[in-house]
Coordinates of C-alpha atoms in Angstrom, one line a residue:
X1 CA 0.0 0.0 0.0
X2 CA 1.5 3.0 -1.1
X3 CA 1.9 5.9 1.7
X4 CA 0.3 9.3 0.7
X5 CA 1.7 12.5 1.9
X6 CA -1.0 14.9 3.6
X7 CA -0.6 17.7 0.7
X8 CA -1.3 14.7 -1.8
X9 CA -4.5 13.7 0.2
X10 CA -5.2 17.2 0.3
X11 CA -5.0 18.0 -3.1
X12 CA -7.1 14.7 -3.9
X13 CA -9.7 15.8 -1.2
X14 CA -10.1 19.2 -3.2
X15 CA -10.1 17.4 -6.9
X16 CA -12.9 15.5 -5.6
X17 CA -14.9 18.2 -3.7
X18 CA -14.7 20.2 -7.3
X19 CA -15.6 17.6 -9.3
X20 CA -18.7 16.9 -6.8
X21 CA -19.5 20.9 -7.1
X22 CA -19.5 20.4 -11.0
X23 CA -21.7 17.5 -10.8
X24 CA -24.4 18.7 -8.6
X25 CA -24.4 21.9 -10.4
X26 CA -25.2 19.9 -13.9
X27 CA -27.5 17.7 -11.9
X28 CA -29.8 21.1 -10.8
X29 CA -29.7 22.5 -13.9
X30 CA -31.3 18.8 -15.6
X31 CA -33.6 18.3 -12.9
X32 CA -35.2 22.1 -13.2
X33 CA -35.1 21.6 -17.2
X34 CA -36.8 18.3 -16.7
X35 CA -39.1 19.9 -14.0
X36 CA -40.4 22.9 -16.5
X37 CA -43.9 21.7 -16.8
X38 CA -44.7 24.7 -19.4
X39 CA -42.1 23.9 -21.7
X40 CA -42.6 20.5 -21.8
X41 CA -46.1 21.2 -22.7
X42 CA -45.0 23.3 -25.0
X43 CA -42.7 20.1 -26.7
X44 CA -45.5 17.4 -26.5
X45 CA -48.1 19.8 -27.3
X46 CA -49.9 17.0 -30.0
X47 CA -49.3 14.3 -27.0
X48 CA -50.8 16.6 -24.3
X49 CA -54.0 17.7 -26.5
X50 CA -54.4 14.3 -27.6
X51 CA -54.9 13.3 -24.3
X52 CA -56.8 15.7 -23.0
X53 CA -59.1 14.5 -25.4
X54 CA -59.1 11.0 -24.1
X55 CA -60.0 12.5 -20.8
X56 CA -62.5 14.5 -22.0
X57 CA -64.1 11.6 -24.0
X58 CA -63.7 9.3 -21.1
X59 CA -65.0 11.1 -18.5
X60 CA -68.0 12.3 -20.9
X61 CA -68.8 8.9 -21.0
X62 CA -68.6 7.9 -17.5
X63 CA -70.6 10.7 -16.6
X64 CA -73.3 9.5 -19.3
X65 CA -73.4 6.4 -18.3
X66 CA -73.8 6.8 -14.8
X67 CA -76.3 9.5 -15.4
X68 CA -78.2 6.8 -17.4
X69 CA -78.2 4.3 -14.2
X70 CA -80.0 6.7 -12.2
X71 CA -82.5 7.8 -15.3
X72 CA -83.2 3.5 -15.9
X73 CA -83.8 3.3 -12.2
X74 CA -86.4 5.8 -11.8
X75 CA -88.4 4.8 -14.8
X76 CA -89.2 1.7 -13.6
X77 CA -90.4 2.3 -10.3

């Protein structure tokens, strides 16, 4: 095992603790790219109307049909 002096471990310590700065610093900057709701709206903007869409149409039928249940049920009483 090879003995390192202290200005060696030092200047490792530092390299590393740069290096970590640099990393995080690229990491925040992804994360609040990734995190930008309007602009990635504003990149899937056929995707994101496309499923609003679905929702709509979904939901319109759900509330249809479950309106229906109720209107069945009271007819026949």
């Amino acid at each position: 095992m090879s003995q390192r002096t202290p200005a060696e471990i030092r200047a490792s310590i530092e390299q590393n603790r740069l290096e970590l700065a640099g990393a995080l610093d690229s990491l925040r900057s992804e994360v609040a790219e990734v995190t930008n709701w309007r602009k990635q709206v504003a990149l899937h903007q056929r995707e994101v109307l496309i499923g609003a869409a679905v929702t709509g149409f979904v939901l319109g039928g759900g509330i249809a049909a479950f309106g229906g249940l109720f209107r069945r049920r009271s007819r026949r009483r």
